[in-house]
CSV table of C-alpha atoms in Angstrom, one decimal:
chain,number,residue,atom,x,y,z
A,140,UNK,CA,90.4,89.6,225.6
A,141,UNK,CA,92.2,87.0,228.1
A,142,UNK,CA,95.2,85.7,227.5
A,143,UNK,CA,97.9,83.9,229.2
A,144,UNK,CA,102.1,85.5,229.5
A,145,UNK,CA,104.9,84.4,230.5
A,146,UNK,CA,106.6,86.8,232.7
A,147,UNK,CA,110.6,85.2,231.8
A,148,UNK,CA,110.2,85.0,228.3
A,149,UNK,CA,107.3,86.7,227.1
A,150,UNK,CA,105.5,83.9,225.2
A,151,UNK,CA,101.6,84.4,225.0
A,152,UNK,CA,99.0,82.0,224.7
A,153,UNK,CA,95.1,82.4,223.7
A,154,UNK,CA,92.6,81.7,225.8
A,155,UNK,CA,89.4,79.7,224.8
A,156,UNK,CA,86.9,79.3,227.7
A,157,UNK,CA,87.0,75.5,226.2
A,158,UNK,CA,90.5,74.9,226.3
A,159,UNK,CA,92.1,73.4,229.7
A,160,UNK,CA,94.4,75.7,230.9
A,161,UNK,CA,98.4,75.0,231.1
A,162,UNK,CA,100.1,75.6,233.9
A,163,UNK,CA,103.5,76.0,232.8
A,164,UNK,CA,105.2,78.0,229.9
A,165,UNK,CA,105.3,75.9,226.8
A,166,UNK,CA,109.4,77.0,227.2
A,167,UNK,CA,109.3,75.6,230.7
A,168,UNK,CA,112.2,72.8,230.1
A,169,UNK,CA,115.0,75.4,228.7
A,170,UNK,CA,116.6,75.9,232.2
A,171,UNK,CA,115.5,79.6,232.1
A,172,UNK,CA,112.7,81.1,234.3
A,173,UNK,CA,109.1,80.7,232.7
A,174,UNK,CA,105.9,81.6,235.1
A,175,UNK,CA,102.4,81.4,233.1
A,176,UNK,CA,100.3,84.4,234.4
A,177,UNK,CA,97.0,85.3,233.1
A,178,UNK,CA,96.4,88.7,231.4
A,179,UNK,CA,93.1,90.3,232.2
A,180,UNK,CA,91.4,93.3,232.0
A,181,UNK,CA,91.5,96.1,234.1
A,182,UNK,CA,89.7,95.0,237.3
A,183,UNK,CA,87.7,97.3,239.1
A,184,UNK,CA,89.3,99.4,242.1
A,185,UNK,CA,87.8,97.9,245.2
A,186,UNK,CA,86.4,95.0,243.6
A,187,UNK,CA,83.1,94.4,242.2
A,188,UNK,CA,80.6,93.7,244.7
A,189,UNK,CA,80.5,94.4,249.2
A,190,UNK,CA,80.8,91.1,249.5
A,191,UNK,CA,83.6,89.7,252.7
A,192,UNK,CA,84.1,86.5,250.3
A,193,UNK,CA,87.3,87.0,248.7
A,194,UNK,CA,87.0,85.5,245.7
A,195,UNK,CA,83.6,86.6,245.5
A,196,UNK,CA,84.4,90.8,245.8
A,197,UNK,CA,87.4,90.5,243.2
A,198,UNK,CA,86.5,87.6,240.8
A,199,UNK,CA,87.0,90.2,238.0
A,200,UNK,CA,90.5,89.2,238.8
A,201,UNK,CA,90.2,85.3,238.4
A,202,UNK,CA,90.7,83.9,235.5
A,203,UNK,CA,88.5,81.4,235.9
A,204,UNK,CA,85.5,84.2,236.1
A,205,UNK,CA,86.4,85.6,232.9
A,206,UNK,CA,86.8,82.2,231.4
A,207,UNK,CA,83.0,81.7,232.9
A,208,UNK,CA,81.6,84.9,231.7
A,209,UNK,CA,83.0,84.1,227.9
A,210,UNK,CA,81.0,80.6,228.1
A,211,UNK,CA,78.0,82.9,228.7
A,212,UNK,CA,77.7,81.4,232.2
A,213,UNK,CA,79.4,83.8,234.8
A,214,UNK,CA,77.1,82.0,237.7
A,215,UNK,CA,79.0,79.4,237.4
A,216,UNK,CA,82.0,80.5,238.5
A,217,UNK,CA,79.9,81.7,241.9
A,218,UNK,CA,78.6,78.6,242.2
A,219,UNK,CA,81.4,77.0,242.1
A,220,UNK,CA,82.8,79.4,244.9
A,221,UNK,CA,80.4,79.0,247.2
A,222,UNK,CA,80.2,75.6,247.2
A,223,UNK,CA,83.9,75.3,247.8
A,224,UNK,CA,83.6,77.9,250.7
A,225,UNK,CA,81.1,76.0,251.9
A,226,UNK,CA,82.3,72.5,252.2
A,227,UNK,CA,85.4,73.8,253.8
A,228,UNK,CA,83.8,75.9,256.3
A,229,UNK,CA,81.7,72.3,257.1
A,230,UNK,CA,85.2,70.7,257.5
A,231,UNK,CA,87.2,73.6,259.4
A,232,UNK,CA,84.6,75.6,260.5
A,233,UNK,CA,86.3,78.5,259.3
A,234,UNK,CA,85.6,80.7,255.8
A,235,UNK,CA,87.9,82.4,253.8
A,236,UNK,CA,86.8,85.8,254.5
A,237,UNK,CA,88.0,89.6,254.1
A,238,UNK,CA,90.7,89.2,256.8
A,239,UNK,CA,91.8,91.4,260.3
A,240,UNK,CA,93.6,94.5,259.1
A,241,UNK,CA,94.7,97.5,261.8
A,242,UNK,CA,97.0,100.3,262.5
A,243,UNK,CA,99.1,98.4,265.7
A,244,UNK,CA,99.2,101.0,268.0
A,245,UNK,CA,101.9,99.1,270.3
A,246,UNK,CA,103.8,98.5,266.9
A,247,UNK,CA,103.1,102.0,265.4
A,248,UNK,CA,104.7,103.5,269.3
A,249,UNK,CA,107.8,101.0,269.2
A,250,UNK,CA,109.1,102.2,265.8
A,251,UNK,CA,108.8,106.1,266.8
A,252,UNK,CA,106.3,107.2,264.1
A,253,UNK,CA,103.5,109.4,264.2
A,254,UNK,CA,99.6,109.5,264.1
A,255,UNK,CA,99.9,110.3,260.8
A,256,UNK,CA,102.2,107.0,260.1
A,257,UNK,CA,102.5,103.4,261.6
A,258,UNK,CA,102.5,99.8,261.2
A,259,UNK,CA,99.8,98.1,259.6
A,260,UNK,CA,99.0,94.6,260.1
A,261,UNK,CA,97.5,91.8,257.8
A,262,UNK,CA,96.4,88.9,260.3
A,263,UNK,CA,95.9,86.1,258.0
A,264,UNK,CA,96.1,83.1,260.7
A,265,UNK,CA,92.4,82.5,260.8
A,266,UNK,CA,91.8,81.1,257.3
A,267,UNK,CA,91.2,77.7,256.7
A,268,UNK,CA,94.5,75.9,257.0
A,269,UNK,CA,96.2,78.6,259.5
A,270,UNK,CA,97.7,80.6,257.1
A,271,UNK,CA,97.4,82.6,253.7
A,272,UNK,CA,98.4,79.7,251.9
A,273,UNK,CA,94.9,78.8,251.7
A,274,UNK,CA,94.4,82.0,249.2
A,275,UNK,CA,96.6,80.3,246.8
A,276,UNK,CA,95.1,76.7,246.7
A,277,UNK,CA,91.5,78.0,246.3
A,278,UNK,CA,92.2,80.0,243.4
A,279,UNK,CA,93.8,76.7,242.0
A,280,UNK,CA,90.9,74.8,242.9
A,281,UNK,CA,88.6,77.1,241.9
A,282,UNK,CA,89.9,76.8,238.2
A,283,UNK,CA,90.3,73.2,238.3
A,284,UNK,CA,86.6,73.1,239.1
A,285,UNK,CA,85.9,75.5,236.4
A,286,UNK,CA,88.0,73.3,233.7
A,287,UNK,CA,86.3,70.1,234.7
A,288,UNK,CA,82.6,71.8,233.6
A,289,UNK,CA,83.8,73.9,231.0
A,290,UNK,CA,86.2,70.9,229.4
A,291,UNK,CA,85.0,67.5,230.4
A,292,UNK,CA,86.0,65.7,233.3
A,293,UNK,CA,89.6,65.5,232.2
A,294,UNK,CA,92.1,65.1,235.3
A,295,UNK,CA,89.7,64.4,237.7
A,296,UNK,CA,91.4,61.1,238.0
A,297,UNK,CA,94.7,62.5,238.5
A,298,UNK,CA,95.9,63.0,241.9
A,299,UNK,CA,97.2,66.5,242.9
A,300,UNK,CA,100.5,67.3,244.4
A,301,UNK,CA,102.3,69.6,246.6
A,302,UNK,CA,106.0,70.4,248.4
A,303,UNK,CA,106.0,71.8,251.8
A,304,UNK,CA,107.2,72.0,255.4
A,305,UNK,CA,103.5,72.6,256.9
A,306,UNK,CA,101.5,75.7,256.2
A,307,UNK,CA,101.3,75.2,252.3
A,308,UNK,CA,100.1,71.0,252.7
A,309,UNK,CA,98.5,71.6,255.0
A,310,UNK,CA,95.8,74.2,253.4
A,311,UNK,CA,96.3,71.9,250.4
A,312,UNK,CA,94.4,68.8,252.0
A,313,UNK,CA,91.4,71.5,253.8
A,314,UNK,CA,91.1,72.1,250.2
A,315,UNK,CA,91.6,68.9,248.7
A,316,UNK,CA,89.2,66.9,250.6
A,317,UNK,CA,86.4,70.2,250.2
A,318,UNK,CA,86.8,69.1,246.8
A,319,UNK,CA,87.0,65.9,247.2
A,320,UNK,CA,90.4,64.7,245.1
A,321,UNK,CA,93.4,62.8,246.0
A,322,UNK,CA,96.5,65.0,247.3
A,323,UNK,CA,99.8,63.6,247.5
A,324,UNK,CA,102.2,65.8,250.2
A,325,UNK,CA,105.7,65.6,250.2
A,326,UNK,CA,107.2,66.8,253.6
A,327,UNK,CA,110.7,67.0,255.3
A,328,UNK,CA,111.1,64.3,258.3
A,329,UNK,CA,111.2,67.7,260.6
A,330,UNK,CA,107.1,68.8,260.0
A,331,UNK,CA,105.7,70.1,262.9
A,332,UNK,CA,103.9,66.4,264.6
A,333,UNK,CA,100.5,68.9,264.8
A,334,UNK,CA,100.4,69.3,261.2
A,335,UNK,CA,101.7,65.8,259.7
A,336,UNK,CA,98.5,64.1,262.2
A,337,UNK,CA,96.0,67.1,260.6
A,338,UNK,CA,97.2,65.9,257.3
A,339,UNK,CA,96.0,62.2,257.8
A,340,UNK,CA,93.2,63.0,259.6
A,341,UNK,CA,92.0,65.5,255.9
A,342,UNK,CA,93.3,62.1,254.1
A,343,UNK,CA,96.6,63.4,252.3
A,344,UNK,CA,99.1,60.9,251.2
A,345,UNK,CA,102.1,62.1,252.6
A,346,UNK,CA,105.6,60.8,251.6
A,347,UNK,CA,108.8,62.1,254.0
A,348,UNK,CA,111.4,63.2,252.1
A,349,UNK,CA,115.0,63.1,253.3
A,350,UNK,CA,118.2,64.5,252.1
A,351,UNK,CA,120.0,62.1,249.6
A,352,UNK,CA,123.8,62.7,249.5
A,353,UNK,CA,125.1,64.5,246.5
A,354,UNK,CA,121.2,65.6,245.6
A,355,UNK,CA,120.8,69.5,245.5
A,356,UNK,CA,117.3,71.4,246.2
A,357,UNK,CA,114.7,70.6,248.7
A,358,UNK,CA,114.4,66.9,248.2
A,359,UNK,CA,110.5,67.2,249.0
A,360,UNK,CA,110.4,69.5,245.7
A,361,UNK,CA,112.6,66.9,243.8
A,362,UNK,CA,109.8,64.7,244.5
A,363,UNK,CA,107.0,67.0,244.2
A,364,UNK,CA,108.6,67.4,240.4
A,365,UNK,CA,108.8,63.6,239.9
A,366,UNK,CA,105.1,63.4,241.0
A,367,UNK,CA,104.4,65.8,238.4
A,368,UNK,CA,106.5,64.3,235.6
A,369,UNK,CA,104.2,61.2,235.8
A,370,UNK,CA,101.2,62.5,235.9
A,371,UNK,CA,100.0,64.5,239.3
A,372,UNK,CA,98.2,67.9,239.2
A,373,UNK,CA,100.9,70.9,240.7
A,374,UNK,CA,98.5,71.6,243.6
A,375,UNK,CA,101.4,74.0,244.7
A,376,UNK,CA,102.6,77.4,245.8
A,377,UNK,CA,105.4,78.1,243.0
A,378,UNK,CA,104.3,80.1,240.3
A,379,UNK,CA,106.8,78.3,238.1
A,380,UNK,CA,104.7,74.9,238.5
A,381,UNK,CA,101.9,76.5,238.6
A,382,UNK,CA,101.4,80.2,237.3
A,383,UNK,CA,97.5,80.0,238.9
A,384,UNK,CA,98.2,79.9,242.0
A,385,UNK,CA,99.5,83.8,242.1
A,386,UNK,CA,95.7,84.6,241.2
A,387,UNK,CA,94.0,83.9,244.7
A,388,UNK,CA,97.4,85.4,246.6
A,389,UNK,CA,96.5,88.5,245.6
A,390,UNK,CA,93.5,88.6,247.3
A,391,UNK,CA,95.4,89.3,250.2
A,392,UNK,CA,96.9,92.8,249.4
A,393,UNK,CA,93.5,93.6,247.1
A,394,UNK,CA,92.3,93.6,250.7
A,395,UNK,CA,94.9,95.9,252.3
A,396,UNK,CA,95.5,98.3,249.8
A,397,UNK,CA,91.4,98.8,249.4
A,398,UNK,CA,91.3,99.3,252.6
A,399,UNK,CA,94.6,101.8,253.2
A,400,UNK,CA,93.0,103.9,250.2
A,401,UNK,CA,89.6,104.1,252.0
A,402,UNK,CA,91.4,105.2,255.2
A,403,UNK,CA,93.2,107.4,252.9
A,404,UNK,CA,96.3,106.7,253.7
A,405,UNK,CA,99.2,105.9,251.5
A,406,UNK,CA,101.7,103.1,252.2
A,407,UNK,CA,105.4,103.7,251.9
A,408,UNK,CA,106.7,100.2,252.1
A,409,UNK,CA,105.0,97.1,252.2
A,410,UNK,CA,107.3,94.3,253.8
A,411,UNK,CA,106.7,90.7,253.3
A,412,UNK,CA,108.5,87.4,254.1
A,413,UNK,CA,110.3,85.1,251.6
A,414,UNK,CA,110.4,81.1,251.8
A,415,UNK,CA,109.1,80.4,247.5
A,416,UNK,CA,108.3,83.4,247.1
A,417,UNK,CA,104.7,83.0,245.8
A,418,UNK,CA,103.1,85.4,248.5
A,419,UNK,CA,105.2,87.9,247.8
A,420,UNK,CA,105.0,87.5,244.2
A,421,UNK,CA,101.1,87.9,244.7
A,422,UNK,CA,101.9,90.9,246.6
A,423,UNK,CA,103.7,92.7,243.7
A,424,UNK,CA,101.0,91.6,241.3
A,425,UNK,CA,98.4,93.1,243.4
A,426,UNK,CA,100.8,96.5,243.8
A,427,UNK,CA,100.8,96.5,239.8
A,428,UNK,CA,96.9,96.1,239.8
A,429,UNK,CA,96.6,98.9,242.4
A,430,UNK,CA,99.1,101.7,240.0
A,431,UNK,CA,96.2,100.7,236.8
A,432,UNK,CA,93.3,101.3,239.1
A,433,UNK,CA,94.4,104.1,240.9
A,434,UNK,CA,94.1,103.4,244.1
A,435,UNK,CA,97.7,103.6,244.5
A,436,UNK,CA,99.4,106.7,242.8
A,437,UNK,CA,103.2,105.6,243.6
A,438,UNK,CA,104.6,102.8,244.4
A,439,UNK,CA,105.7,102.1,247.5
A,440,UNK,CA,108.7,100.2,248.3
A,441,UNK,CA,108.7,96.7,248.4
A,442,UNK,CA,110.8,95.0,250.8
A,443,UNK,CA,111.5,91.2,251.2
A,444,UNK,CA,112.7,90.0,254.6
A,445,UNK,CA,114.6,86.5,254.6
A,446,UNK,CA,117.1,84.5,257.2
A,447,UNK,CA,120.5,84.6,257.6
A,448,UNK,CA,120.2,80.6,257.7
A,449,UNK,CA,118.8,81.0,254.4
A,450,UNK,CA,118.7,84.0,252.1
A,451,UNK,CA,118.9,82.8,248.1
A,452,UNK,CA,116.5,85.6,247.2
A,453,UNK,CA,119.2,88.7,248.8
A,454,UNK,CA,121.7,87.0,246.8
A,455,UNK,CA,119.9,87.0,243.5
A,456,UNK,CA,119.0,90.7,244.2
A,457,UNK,CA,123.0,91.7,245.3
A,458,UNK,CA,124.1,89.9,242.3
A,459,UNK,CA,121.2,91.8,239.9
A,460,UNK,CA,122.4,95.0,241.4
A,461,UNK,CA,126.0,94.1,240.8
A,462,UNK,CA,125.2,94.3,237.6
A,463,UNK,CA,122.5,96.3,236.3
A,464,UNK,CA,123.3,98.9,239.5
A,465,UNK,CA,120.1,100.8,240.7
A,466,UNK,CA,118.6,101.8,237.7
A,467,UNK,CA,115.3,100.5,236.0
A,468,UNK,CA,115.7,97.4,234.1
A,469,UNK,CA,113.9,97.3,231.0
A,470,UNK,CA,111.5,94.5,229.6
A,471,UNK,CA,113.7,92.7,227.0
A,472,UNK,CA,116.9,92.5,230.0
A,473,UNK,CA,114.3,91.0,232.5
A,474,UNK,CA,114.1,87.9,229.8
A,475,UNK,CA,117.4,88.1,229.4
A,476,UNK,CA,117.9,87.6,233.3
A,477,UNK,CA,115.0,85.2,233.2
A,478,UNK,CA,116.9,83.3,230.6
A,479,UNK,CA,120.3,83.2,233.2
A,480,UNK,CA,118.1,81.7,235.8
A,481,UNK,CA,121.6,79.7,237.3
A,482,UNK,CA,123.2,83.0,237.4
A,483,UNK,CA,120.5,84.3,240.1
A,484,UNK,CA,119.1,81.1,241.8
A,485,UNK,CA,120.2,78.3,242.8
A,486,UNK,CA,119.7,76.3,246.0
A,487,UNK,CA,121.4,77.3,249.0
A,488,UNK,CA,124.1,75.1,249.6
A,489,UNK,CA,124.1,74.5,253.7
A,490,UNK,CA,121.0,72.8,255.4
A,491,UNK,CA,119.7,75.9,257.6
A,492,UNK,CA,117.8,76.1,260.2
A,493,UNK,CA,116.0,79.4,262.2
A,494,UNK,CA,112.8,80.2,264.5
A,495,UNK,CA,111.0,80.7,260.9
A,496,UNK,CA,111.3,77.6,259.5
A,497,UNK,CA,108.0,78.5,257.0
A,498,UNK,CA,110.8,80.0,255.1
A,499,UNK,CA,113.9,78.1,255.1
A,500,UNK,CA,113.1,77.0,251.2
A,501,UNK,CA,116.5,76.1,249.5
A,502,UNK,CA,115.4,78.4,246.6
A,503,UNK,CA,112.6,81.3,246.0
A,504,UNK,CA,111.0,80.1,243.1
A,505,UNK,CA,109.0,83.1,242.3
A,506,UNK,CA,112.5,84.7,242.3
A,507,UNK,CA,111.7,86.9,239.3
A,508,UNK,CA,108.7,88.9,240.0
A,509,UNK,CA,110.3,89.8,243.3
A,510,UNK,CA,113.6,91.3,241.3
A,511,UNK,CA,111.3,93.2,239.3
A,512,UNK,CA,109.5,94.4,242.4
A,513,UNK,CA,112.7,95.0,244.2
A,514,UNK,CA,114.0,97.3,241.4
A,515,UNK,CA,110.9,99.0,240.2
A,516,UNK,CA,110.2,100.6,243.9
A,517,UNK,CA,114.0,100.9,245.4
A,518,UNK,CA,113.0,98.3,247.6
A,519,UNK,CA,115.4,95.9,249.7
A,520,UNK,CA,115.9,92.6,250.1
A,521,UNK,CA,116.6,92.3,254.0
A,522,UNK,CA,118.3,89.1,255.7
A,523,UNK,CA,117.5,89.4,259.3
A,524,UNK,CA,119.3,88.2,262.2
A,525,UNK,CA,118.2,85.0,264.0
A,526,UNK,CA,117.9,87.9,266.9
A,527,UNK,CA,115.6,90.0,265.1
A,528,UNK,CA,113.1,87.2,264.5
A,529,UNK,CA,113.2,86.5,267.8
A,530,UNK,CA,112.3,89.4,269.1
A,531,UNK,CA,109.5,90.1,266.3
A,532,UNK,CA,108.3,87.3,267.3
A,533,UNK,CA,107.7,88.7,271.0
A,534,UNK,CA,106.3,91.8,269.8
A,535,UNK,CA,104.1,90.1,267.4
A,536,UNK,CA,101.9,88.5,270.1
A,537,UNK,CA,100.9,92.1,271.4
A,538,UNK,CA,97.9,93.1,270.6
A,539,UNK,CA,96.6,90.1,268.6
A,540,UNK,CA,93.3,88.3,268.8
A,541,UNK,CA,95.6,84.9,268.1
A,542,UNK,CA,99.3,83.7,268.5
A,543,UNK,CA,101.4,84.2,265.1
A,544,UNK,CA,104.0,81.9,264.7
A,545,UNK,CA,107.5,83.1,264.0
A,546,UNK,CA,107.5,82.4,260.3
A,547,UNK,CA,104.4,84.6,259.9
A,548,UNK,CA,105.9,87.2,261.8
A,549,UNK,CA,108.8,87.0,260.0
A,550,UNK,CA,108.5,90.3,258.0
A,551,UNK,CA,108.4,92.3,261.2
A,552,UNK,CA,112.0,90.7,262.0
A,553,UNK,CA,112.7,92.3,258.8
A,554,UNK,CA,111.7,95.9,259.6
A,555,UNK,CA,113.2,95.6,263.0
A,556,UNK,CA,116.4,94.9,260.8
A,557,UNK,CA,115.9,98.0,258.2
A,558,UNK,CA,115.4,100.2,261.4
A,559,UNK,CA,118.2,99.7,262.8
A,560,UNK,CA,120.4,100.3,260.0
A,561,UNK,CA,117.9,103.5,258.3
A,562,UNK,CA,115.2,104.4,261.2
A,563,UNK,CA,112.0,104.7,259.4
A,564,UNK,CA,110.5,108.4,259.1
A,565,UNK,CA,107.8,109.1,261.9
A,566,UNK,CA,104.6,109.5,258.9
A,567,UNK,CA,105.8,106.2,257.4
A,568,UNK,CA,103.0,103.9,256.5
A,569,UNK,CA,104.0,100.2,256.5
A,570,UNK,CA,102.6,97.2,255.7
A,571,UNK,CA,103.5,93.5,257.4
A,572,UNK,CA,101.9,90.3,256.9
A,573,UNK,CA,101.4,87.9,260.0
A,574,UNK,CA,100.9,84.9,257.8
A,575,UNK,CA,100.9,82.0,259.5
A,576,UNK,CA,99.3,81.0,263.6
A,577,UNK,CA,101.5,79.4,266.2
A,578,UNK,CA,100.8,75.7,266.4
């Protein structure tokens, strides 16, 4: 059985292979926290075929595959994939493929820890777009394409729509134009010049957003959300918006913690940076899957790694703990927290500014599953120093086939700044993300 479930509230919704798919909670509007996630059976450990295609090896964790294989037609769903795949590897010449993962030696030396331990690095700068934002939009598309056969050609008309400062729009429109559909991009007036001439060159209709006096929030979400409220597709990477697009994310992690299990090794902490919050979300979700398969047997610690020019998501976590202290929260408080969102998130009230500007987002939307992640493993979440990402930033181009930007280095600033205060043991295992290639 498939199903779709609100992580705030706990609402669940039916499935019919027939039936477009929401996006959103049907309890969306009532100023709590509402992210529709799809509830699927177990999927297998190391995912169901050899092959390097993401959503190929673990499509028994798409929803759109299981909404496929109840219409009786699970070839369409692969179809559908590789078609995708291949019209953007025609426009980018580049795949979305299993992605570089290693044991940094130079890393693994730096931070003291043994043979037995070290840093482990997820290189995800060669997917289409530049980043693992990519993951997320495919999965998206990949359902959108599914509804359109399954349910008529409903929405085809309708133009998508998404909010971001580069990485995010700018996989979006590789996408987009693969498929063929209109994307509307709402970016701040300080996107990198590289990406905003990529974006019209893939065709995106791009709208600069600036800051309106007395407005609060990213004013390129504010529009994204008006875009949406008449009638545009969230082609986006905020589980609130858009519950889908936590499915392809966890790809990503599928990938590491297969392979860390093979290796047999067993990661202690898995650190990853924060701008929305949707990767990292991912990342839990594909943690969660890992405990029901087995391949993990504990769970590590989950760490989040933000700015000190922006850090919403380390005060919703300081204020959780304030109250609720260390201990595990149970399932009816998390929808009582959900219900508080505006005692948790809210947007950062200064306009910051850092190296990592992939993550300066005024809020973390996907706020919630990171909590839960947070508390569930004893994790941390970590504000470094504009110092620290500096200097991961240097580190981070040892050793690397390609240049990583500072926002996807980001999460090693972040374990430079746990080390100093708690130095990690020498037979650690931990995980880092470089997420996003310089420019």
């Amino acid at each position: 059985m498939i199903a779709l479930r609100c992580l705030g509230c706990g609402a669940s919704l039916s499935v019919s292979s027939h039936t477009p798919i929401p996006f959103v909670c049907p309890h969306h509007s009532d100023g709590g926290t509402h992210v529709l996630l799809p509830q699927l059976p177990a999927p297998s450990a190391h995912g169901q075929t050899s092959e390097s295609q993401p959503f190929l090896r673990f499509a028994d964790r798409m929803l759109a595959f299981h909404r496929c294989v109840e219409a009786n037609n699970p070839g369409l769903y692969h179809e559908i994939v590789h078609k995708l795949d291949a019209r953007i590897t025609a426009l980018t010449g580049q795949a979305f493929r299993t992605t570089p993962f290693w044991r940094s030696e130079s890393l693994s030396t730096y931070f003291g820890l043994s043979a037995q331990g070290g840093i482990w690095i997820k290189d995800e700068t060669q997917n289409p777009g530049g980043s693992h934002k990519g993951r997320h939009l495919f999965g998206v598309m990949v359902e959108l394409l599914v509804d359109e056969v399954l349910c008529g050609s409903r929405d085809v008309e309708r133009p998508l729509a998404i909010a971001s400062c580069g990485n995010a729009a700018l996989a979006a429109a590789v996408v987009a134009r693969a498929a063929d559909r209109a994307l509307l991009v709402f970016i701040p007036s300080d996107a990198e010049p590289k990406v905003v001439q990529s974006l019209r060159d893939l065709g995106a209709q791009i709208t600069i957003c600036h800051r309106r006096e007395g407005e609060n929030g990213d004013p390129c979400y504010l529009r994204f959300g008006e875009a949406v409220s008449s009638g545009a597709i969230p082609f986006c990477c905020q589980g609130p918006d858009n519950g889908l697009t936590l499915e392809g994310g966890q790809t990503l992690m599928a990938e590491v913690l297969s392979s860390l299990h093979m290796q047999e090794r067993i990661p202690s902490r898995i650190v990853v940076q924060v701008g929305g919050g949707a990767l990292a979300a991912s990342c839990a979700l594909a943690i969660d899957a890992a405990l029901e398969t087995g391949i993990l047997s504990a769970r590590p610690f989950f760490d989040t790694v933000q700015t000190e020019a922006a850090a919403p998501l380390a005060r919703a976590y300081a204020q959780l703990e304030r109250q609720y202290g260390s201990t595990a929260i149970d399932e009816s408080a998390w929808h009582q927290i959900a219900a508080r969102k505006k005692d948790y998130m809210w947007p950062w009230e200064s306009v910051p500014h850092s190296a990592a500007h992939g993550i300066l987002d005024d809020e973390t939307y996907d706020y919630l599953a990171l909590l839960q992640a947070m508390n569930r493993s004893k994790g941390s979440a970590l504000v470094a120093t504009e110092t620290d990402i500096l200097a991961a930033y240097t580190l981070a181009q040892n050793g690397v086939p390609h240049a990583v930007s500072a926002t996807g280095s980001a999460g090693l600033a972040g374990l430079l700044t746990l080390h100093k205060k708690a130095p990690l043991s020498a037979d650690e295992n931990v995980v880092c993300l470089f997420t996003g290639v310089l420019r």
